[in-house]
Tab-separated table of N, CA and C in Angstrom:
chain	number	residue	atom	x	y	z
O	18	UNK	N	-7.609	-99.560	-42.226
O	18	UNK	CA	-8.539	-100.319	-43.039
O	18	UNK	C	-7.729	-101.213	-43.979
O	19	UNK	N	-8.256	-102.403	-43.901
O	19	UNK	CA	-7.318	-103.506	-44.830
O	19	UNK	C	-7.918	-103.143	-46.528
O	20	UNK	N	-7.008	-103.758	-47.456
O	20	UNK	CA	-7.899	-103.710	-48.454
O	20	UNK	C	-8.442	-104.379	-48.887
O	21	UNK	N	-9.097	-105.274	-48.167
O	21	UNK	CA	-10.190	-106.196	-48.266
O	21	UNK	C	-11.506	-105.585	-47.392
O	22	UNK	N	-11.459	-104.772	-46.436
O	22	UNK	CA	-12.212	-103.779	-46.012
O	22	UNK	C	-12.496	-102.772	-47.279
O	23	UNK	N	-11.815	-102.296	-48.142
O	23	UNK	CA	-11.861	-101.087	-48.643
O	23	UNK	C	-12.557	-101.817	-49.897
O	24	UNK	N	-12.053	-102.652	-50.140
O	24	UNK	CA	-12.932	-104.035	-51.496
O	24	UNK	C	-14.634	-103.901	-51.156
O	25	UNK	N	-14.386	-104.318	-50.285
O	25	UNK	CA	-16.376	-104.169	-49.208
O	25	UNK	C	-16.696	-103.170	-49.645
O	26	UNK	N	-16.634	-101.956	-48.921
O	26	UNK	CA	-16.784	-100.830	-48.940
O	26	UNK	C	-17.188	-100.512	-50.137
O	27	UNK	N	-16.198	-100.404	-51.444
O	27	UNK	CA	-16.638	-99.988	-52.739
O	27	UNK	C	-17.644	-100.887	-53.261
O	28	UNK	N	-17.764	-101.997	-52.710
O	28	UNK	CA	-19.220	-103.015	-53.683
O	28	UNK	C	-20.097	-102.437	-52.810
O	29	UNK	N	-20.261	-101.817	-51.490
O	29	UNK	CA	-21.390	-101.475	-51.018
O	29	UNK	C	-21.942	-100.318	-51.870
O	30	UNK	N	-20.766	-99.624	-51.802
O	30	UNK	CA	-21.091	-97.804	-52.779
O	30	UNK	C	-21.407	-98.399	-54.284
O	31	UNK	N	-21.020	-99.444	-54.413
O	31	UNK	CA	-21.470	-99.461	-55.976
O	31	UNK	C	-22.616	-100.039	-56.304
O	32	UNK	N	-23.165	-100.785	-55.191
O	32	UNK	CA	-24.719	-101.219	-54.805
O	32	UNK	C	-25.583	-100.109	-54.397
O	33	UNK	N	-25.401	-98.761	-54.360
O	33	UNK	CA	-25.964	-98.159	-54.126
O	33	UNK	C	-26.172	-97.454	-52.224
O	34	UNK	N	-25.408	-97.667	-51.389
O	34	UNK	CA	-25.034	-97.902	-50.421
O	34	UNK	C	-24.952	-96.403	-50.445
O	35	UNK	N	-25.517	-95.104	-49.345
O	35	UNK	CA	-24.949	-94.136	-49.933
O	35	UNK	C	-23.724	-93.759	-48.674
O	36	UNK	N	-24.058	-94.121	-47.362
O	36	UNK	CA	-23.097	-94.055	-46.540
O	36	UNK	C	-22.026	-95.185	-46.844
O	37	UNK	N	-21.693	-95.709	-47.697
O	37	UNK	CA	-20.049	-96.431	-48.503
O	37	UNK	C	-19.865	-95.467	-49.088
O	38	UNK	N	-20.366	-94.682	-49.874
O	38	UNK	CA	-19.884	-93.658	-50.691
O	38	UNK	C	-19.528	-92.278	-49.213
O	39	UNK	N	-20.405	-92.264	-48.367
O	39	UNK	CA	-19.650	-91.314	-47.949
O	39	UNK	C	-18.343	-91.612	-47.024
O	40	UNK	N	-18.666	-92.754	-46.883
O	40	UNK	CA	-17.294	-93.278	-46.291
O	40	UNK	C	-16.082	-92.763	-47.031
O	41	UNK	N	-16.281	-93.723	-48.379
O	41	UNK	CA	-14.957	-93.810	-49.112
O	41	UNK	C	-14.409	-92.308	-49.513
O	42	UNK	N	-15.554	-91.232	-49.527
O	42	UNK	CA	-15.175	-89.990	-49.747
O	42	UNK	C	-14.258	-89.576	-48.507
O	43	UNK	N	-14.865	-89.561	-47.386
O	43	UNK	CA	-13.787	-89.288	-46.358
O	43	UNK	C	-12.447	-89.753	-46.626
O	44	UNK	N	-12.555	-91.387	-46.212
O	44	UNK	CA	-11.226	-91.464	-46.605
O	44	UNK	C	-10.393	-91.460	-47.872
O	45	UNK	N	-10.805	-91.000	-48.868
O	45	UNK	CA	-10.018	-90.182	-49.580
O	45	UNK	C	-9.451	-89.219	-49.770
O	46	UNK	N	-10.149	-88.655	-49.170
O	46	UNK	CA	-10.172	-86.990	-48.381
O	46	UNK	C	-8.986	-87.349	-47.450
O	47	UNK	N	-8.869	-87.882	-46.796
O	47	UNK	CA	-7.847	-88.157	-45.692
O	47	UNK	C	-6.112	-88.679	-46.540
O	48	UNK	N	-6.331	-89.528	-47.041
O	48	UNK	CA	-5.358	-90.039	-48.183
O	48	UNK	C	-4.491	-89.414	-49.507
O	49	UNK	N	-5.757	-88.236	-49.074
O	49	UNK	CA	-5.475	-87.708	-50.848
O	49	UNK	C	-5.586	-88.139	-51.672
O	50	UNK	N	-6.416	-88.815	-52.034
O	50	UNK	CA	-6.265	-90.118	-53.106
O	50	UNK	C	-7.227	-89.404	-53.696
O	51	UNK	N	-6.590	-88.781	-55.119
O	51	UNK	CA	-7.398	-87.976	-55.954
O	51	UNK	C	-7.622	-89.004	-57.311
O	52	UNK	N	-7.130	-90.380	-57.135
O	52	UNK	CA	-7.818	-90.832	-58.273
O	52	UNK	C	-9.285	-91.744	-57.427
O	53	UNK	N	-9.135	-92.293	-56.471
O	53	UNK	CA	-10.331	-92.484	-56.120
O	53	UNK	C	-11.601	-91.216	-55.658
O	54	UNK	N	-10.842	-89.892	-55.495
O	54	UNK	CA	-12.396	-89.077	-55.278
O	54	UNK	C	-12.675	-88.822	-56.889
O	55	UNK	N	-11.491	-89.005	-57.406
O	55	UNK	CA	-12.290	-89.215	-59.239
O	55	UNK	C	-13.185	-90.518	-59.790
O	56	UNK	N	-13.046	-91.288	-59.031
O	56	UNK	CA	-13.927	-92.227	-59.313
O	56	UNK	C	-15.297	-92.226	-58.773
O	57	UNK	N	-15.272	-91.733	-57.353
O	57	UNK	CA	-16.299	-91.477	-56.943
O	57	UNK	C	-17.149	-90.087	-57.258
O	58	UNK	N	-16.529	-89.560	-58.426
O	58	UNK	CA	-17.508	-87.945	-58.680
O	58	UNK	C	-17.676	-88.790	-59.945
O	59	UNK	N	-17.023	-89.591	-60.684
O	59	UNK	CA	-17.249	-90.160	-62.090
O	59	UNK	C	-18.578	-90.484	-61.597
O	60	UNK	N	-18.593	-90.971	-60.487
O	60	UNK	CA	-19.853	-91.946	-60.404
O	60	UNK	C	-20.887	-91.219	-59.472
O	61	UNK	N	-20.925	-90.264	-59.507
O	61	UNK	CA	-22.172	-89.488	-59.217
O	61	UNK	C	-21.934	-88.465	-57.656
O	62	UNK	N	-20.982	-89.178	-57.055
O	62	UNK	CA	-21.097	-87.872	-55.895
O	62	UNK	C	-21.189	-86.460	-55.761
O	63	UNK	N	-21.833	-85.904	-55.033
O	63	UNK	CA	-21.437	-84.858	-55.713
O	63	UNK	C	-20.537	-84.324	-54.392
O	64	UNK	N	-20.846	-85.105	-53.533
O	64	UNK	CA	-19.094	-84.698	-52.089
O	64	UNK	C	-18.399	-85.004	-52.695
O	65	UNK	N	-17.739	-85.962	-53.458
O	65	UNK	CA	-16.517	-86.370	-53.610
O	65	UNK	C	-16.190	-85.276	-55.442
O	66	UNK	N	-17.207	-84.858	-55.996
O	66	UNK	CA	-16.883	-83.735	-56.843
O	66	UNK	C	-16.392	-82.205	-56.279
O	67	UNK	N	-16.645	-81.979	-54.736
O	67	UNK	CA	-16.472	-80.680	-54.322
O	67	UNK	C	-15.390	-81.120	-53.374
O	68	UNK	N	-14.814	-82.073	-53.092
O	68	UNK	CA	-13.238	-82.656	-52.665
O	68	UNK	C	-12.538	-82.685	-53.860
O	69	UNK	N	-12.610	-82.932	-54.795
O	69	UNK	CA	-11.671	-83.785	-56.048
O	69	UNK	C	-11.533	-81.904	-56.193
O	70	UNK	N	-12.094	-81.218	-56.051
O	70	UNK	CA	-12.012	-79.425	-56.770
O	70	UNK	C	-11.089	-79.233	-55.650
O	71	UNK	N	-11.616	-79.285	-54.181
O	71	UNK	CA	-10.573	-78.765	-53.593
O	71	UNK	C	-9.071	-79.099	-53.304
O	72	UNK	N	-8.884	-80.421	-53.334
O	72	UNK	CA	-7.817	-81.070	-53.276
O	72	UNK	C	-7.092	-80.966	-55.041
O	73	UNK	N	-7.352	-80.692	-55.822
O	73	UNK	CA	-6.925	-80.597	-57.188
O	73	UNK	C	-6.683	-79.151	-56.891
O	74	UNK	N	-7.496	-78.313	-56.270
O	74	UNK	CA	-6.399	-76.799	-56.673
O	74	UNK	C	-5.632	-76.777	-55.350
O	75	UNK	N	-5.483	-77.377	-54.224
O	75	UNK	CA	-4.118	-77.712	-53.177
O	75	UNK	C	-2.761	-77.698	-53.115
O	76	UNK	N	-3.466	-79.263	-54.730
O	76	UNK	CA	-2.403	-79.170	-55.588
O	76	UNK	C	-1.677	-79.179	-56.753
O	77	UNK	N	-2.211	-77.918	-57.205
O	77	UNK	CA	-1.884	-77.212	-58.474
O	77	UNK	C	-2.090	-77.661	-59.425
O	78	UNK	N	-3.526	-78.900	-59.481
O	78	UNK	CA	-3.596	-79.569	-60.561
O	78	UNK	C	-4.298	-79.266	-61.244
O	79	UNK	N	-4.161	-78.702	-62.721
O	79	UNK	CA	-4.406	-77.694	-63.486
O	79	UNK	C	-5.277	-78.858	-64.393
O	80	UNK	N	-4.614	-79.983	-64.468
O	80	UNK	CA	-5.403	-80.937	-65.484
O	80	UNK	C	-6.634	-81.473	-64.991
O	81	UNK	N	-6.659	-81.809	-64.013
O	81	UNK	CA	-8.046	-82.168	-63.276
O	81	UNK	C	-9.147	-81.105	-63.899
O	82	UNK	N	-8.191	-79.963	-62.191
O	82	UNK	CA	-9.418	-78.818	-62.984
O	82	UNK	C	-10.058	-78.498	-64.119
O	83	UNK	N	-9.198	-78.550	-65.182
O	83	UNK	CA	-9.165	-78.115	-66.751
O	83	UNK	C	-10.250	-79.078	-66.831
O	84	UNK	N	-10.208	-80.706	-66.824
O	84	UNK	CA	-11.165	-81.534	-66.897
O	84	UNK	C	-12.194	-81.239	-66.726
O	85	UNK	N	-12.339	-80.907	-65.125
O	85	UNK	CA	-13.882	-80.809	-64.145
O	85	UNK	C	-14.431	-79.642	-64.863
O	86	UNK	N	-13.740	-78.717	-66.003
O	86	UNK	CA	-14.756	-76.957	-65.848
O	86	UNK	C	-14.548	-77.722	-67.187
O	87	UNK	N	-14.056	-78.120	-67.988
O	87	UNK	CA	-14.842	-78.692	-69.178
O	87	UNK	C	-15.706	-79.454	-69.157
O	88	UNK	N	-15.900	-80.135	-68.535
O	88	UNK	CA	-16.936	-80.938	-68.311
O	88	UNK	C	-18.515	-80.150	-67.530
O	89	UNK	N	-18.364	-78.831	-67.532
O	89	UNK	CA	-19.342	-78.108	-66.963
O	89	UNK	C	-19.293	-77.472	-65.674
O	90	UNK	N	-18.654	-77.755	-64.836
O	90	UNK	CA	-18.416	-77.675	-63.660
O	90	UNK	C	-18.267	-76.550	-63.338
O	91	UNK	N	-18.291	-75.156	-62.605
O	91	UNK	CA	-18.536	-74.057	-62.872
O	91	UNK	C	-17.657	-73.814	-61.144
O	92	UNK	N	-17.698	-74.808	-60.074
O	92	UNK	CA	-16.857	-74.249	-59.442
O	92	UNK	C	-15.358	-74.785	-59.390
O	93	UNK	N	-14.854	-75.758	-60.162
O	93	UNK	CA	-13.301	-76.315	-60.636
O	93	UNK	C	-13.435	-75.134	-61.522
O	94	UNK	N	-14.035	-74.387	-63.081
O	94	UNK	CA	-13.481	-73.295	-63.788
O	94	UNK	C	-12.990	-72.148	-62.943
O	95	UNK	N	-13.935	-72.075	-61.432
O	95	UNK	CA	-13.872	-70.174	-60.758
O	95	UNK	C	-12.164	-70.897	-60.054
O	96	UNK	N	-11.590	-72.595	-59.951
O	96	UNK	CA	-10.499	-72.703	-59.081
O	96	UNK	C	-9.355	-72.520	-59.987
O	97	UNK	N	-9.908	-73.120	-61.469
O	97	UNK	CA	-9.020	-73.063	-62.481
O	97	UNK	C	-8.700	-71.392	-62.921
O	98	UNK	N	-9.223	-70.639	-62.720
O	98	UNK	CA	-9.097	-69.458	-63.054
O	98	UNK	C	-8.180	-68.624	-62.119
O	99	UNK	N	-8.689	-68.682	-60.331
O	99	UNK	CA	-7.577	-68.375	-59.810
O	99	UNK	C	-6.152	-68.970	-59.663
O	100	UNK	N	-5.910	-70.559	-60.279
O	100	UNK	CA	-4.797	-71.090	-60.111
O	100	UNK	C	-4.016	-70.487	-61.301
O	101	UNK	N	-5.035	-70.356	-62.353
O	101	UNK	CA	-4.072	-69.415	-63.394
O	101	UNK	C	-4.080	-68.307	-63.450
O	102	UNK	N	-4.412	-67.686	-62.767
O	102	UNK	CA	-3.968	-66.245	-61.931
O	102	UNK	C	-3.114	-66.081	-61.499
O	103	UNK	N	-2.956	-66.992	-60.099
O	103	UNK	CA	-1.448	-66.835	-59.225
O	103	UNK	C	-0.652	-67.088	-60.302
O	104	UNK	N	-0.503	-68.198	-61.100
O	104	UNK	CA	0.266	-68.540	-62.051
O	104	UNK	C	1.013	-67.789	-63.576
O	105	UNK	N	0.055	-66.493	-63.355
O	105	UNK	CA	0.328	-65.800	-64.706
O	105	UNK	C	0.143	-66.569	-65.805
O	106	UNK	N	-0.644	-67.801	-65.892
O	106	UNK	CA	-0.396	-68.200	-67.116
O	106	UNK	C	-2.113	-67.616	-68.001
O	107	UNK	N	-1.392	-66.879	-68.897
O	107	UNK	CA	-2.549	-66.017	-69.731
O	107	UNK	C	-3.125	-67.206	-70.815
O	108	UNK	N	-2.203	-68.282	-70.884
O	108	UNK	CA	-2.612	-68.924	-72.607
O	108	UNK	C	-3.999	-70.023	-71.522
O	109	UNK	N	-3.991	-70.332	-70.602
O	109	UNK	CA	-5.295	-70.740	-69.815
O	109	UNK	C	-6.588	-70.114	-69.534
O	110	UNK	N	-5.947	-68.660	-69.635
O	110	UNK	CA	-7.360	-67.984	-69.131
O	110	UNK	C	-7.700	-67.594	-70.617
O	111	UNK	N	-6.905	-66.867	-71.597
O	111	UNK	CA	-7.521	-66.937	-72.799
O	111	UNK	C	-8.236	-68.112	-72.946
O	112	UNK	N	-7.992	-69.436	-72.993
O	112	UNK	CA	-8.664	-70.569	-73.162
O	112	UNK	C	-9.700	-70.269	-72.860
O	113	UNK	N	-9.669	-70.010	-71.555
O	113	UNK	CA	-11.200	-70.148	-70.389
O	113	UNK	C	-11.862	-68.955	-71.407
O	114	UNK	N	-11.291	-67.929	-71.652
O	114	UNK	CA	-12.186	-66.903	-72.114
O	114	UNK	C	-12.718	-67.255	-73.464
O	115	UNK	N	-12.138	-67.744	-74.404
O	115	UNK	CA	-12.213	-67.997	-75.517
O	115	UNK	C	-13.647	-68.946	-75.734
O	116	UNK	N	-13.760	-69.588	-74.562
O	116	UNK	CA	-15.097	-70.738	-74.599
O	116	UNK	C	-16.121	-69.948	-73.720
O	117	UNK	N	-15.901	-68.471	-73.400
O	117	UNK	CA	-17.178	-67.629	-72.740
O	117	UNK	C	-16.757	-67.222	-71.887
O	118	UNK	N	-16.393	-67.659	-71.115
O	118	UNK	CA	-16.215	-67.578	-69.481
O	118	UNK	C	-15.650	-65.831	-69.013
O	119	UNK	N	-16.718	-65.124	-68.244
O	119	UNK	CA	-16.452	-63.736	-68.525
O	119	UNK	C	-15.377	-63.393	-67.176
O	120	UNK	N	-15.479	-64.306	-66.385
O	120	UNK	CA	-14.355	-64.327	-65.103
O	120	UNK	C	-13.147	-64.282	-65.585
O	121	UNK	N	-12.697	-65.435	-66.312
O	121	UNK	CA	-11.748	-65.455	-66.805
O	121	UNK	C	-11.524	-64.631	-68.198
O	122	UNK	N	-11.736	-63.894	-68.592
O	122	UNK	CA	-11.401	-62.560	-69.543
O	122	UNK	C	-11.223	-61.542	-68.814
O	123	UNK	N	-11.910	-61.387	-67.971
O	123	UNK	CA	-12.183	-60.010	-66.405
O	123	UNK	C	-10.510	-60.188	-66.455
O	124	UNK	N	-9.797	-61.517	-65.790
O	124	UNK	CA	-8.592	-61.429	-64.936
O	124	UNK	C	-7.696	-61.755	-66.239
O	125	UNK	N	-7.573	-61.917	-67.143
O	125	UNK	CA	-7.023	-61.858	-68.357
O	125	UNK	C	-6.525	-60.039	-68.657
O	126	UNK	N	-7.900	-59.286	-69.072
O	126	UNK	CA	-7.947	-58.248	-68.833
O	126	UNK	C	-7.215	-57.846	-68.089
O	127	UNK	N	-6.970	-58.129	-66.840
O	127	UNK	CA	-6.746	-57.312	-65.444
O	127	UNK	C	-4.517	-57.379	-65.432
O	128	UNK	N	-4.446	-59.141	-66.004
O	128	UNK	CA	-3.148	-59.362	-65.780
O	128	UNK	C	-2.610	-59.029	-67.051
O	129	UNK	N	-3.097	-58.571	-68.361
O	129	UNK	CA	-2.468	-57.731	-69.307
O	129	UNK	C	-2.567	-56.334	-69.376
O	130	UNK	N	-3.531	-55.797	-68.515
O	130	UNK	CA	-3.522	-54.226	-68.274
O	130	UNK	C	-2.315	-53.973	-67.563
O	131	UNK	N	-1.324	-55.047	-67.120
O	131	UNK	CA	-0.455	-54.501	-65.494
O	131	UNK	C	0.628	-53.969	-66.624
């Protein structure tokens, strides 16, 4: 795809076009291009919000996630929680716990009981 194809494409999705949007989600998905499936969950997808989660915990991107479960997002917090799991990092899940989140106190709990 040229990027004068991909120019198209996004004025279609931004006209409301919903197969441009699922286009451009694919191929982002394909690309990895995690700042465009961020543009496209900014802007309402909600495929390209459940790509941007999976491809952000792939790869270990803690800031995304951190973003997406502050922002409400409840399945980037359950990815953010196991990435800071594998990770041992406790000062994240305190975070997570500290703002409610009873998952993340559970495995808080669990990785200071060891």
């Amino acid at each position: 795809m040229t990027e004068h194809d991909l120019t198209a494409l996004r004025e279609r999705a931004e006209n409301g076009d919903t197969t441009a949007v699922d286009e451009l989600v694919e191929l982002a998905v394909e690309r990895g291009d995690i700042d465009e499936l961020r543009r496209l969950a900014d802007g309402g997808s909600t495929d390209a919000v459940d790509e941007l989660i999976q491809l952000a915990g792939e790869l270990g991107d803690m800031d995304e996630l951190r973003r997406l479960a502050d922002g409400g997002n409840n399945d980037a917090a359950d990815q953010l929680i196991e990435l800071a799991t594998e990770r041992d990092d406790l000062d994240e899940l305190r975070r997570l716990a500290g703002l409610g989140n009873t998952t993340a106190a559970e495995q808080l709990a669990e990785l200071t009981a060891e």
